[in-house]
mmCIF file of C-alpha atoms in Angstrom:
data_model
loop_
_atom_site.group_PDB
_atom_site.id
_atom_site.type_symbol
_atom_site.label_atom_id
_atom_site.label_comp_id
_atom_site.label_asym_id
_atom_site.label_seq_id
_atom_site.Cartn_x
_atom_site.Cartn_y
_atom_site.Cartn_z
ATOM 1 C CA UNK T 194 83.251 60.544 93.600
ATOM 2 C CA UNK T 195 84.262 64.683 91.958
ATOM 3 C CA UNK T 196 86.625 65.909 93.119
ATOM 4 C CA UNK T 197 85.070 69.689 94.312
ATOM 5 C CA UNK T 198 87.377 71.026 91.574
ATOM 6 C CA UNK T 199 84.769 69.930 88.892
ATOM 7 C CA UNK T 200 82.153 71.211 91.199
ATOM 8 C CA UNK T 201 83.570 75.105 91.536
ATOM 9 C CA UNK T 202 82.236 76.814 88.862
ATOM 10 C CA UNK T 203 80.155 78.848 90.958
ATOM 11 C CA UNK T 204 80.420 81.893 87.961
ATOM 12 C CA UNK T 205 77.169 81.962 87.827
ATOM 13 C CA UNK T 206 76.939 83.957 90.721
ATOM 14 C CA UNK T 207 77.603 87.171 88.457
ATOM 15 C CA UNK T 208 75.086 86.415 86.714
ATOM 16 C CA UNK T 209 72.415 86.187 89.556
ATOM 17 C CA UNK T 210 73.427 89.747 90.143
ATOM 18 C CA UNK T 211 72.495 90.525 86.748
ATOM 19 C CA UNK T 212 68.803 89.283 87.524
ATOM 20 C CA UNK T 213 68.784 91.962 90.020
ATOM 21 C CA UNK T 214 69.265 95.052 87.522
ATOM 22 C CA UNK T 215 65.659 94.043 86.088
ATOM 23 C CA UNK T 216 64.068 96.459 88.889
ATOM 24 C CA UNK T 217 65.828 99.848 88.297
ATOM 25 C CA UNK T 218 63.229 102.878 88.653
ATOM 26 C CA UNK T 219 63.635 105.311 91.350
ATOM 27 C CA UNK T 220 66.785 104.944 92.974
ATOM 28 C CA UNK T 221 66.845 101.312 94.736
ATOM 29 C CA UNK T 222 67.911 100.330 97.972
ATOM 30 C CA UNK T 223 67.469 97.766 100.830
ATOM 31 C CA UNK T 224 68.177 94.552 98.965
ATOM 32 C CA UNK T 225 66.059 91.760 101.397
ATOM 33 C CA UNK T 226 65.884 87.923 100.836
ATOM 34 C CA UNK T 227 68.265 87.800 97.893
ATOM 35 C CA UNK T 228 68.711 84.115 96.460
ATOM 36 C CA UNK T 229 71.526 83.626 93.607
ATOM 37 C CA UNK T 230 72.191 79.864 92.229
ATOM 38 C CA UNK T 231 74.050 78.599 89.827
ATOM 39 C CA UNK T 232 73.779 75.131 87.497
ATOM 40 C CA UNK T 233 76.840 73.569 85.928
ATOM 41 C CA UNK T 234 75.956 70.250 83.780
ATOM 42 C CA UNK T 235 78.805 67.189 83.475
ATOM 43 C CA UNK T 236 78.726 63.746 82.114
ATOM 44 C CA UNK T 237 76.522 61.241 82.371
ATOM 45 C CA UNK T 238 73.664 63.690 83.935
ATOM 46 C CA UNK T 239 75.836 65.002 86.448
ATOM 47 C CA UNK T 240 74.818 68.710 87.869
ATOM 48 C CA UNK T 241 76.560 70.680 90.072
ATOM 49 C CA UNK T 242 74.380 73.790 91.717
ATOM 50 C CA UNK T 243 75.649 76.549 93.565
ATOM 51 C CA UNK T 244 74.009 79.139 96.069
ATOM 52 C CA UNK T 245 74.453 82.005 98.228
ATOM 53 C CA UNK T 246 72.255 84.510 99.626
ATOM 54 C CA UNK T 247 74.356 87.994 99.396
ATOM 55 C CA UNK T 248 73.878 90.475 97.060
ATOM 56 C CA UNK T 249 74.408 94.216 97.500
ATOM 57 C CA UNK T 250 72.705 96.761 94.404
ATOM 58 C CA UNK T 251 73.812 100.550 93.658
ATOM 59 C CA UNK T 252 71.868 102.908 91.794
ATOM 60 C CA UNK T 253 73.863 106.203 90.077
ATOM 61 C CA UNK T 254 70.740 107.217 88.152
ATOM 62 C CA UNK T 255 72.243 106.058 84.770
ATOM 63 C CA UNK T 256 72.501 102.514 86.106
ATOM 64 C CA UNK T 257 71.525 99.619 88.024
ATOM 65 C CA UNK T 258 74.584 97.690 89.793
ATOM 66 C CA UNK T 259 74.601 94.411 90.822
ATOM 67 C CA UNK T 260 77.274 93.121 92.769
ATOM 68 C CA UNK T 261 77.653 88.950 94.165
ATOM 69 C CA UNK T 262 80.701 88.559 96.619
ATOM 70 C CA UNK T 263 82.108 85.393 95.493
ATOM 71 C CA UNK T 264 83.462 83.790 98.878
ATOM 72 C CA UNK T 265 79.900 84.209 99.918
ATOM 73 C CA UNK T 266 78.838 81.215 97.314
ATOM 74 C CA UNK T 267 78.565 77.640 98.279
ATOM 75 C CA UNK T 268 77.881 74.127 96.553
ATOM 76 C CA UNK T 269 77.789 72.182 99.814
ATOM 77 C CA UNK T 270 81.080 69.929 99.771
ATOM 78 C CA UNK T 271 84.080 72.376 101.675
ATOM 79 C CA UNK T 272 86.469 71.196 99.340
ATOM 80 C CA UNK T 273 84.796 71.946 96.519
ATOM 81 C CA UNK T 274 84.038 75.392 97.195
ATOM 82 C CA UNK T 275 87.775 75.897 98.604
ATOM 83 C CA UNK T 276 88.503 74.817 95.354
ATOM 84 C CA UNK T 277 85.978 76.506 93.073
ATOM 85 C CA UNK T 278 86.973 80.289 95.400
ATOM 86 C CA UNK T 279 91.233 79.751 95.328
ATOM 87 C CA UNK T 280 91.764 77.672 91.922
ATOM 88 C CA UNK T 281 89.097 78.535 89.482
ATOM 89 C CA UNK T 282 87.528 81.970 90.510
ATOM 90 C CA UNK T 283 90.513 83.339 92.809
ATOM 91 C CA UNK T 284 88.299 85.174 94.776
ATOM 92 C CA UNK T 285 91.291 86.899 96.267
ATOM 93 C CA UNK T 286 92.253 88.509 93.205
ATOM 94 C CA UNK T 287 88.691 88.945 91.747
ATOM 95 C CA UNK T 288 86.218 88.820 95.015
ATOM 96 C CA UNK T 289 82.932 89.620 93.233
ATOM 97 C CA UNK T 290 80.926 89.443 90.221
ATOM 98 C CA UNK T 291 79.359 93.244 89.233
ATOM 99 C CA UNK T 292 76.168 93.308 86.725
ATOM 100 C CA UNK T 293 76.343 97.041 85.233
ATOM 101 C CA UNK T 294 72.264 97.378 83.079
ATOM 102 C CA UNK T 295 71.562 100.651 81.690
ATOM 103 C CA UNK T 296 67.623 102.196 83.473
ATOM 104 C CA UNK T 297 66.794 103.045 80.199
ATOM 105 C CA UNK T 298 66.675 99.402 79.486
ATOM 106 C CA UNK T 299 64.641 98.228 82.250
ATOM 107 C CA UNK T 300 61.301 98.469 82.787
ATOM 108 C CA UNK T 301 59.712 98.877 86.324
ATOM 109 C CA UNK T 302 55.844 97.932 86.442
ATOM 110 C CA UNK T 303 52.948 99.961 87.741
ATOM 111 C CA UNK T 304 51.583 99.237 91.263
ATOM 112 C CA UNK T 305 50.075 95.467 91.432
ATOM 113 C CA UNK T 306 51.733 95.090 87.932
ATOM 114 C CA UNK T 307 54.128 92.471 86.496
ATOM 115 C CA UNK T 308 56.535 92.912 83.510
ATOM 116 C CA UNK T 309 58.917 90.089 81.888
ATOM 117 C CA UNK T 310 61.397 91.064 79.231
ATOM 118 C CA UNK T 311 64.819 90.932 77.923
ATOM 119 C CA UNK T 312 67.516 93.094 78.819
ATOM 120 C CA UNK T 313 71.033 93.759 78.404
ATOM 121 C CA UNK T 314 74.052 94.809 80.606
ATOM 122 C CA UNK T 315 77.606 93.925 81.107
ATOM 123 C CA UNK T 316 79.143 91.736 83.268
ATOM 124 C CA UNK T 317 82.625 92.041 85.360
ATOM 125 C CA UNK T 318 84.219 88.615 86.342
ATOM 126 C CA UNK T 319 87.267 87.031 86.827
ATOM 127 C CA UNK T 320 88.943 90.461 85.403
ATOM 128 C CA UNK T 321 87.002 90.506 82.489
ATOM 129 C CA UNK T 322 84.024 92.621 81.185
ATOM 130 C CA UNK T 323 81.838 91.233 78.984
ATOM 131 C CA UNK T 324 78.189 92.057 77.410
ATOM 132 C CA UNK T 325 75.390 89.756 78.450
ATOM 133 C CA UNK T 326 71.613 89.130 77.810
ATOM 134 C CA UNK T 327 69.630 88.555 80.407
ATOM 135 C CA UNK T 328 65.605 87.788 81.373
ATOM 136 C CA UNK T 329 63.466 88.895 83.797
ATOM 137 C CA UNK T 330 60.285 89.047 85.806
ATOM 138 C CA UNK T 331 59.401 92.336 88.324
ATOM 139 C CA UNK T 332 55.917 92.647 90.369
ATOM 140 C CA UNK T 333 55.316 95.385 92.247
ATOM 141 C CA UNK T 334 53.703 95.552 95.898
ATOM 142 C CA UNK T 335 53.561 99.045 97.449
ATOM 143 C CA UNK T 336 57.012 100.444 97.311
ATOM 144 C CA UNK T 337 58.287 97.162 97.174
ATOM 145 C CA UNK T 338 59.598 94.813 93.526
ATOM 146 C CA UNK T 339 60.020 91.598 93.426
ATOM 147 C CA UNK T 340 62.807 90.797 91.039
ATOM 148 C CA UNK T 341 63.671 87.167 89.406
ATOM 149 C CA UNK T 342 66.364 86.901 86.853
ATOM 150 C CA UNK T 343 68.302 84.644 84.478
ATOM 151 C CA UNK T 344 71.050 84.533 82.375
ATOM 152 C CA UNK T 345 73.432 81.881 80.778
ATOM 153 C CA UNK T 346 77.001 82.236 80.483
ATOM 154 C CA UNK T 347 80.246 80.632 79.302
ATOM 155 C CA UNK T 348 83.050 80.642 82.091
ATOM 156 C CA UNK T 349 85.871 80.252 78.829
ATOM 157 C CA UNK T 350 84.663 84.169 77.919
ATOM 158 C CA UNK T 351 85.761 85.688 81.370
ATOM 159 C CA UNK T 352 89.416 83.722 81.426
ATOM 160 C CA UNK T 353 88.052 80.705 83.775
ATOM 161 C CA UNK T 354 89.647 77.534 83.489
ATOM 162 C CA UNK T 355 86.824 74.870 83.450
ATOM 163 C CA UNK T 356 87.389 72.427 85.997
ATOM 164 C CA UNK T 357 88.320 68.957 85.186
ATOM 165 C CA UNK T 358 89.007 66.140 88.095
ATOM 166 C CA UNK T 359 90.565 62.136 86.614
ATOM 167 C CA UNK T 360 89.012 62.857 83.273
ATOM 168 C CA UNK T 361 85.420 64.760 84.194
ATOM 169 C CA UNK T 362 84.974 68.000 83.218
ATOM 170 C CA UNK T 363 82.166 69.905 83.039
ATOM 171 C CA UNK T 364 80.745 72.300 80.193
ATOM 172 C CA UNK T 365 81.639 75.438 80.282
ATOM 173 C CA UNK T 366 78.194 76.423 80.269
ATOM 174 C CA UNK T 367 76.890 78.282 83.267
ATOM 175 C CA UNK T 368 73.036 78.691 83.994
ATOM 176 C CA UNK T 369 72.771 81.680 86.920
ATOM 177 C CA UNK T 370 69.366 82.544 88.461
ATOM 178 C CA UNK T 371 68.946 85.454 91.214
ATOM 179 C CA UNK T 372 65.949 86.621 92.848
ATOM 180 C CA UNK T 373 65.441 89.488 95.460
ATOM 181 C CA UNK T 374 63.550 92.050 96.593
ATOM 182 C CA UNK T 375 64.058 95.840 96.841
ATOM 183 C CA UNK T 376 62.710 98.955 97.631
ATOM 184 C CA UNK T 377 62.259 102.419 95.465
ATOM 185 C CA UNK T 378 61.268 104.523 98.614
#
């Protein structure tokens, strides 16, 4: 049986919240339904997912911010996620994961429209501030966008120790996915 060690990587989090900063036109607010997961991939087909449902956005006009409390993320096993928030993330120290995309690099689609595209951003985790690439999808109803992102990161570029438990580890590899909806009123 893993030891939730191998099973904290919840990282991906951060990168749920950098989904979000896909939907940036007028200024956003009232963040409803939000969904972040994350996928971590061991030996021998093993997968580890992640999920929590907070997720707060701010909007300064020059950019779309994205923040995931950490604490708030959960794989399912206690011990695992005590482990993954005090040993690997130290949530105390570093309690959330912040997506920073510029609004001139998002697009926000007409009414009853869709648009899908690449952007980029930074991310702050674990301390560190990094650029990262990110896709997207954004429909429109009313005042109302639907937002759905990706992204893939690597924990070893923001200072996290991949777990390992007897011998498993897991790749360092961190697949995030984060999907919400907000309003431009």
């Amino acid at each position: 049986m893993m030891n939730g060690r191998l099973r904290s990587l919840w990282i991906p989090a951060a990168g749920a919240v950098l989904c979000f900063s896909l939907a940036a036109h007028a200024k956003l607010s009232r963040v409803a339904g939000p969904e972040v997961s994350f996928t971590l991939i061991g030996p021998a087909g093993m997968k580890i997912v992640g999920n929590g449902t907070e997720l707060r956005v701010g909007d300064d006009g020059q950019a779309v911010k994205v923040a995931v409390p950490l604490a708030s993320m959960k794989t399912g096993i206690s011990i695992r996620d005590k482990h993954m928030h005090e040993k690997y993330l130290q949530t105390p120290n570093y309690p959330s994961a912040e997506l920073q995309v510029p609004r001139a690099a998002l697009k926000i689609p007409a009414a009853g429209g869709n648009v899908a595209q690449d952007a980029a951003g930074t991310l702050a985790l674990h301390g560190k501030t990094r650029p990262v690439n990110l896709h997207y999808t954004s429909s429109r109803e009313g005042s109302k966008l639907r937002v759905r992102g990706t992204m893939h990161i690597n924990m070893n570029d923001f200072g996290i120790e991949v777990p390992s438990y007897l011998g498993v580890t897991v790749k360092p590899d961190v697949d995030i996915v984060a999907q919400f909806d907000v309003s431009d009123e």
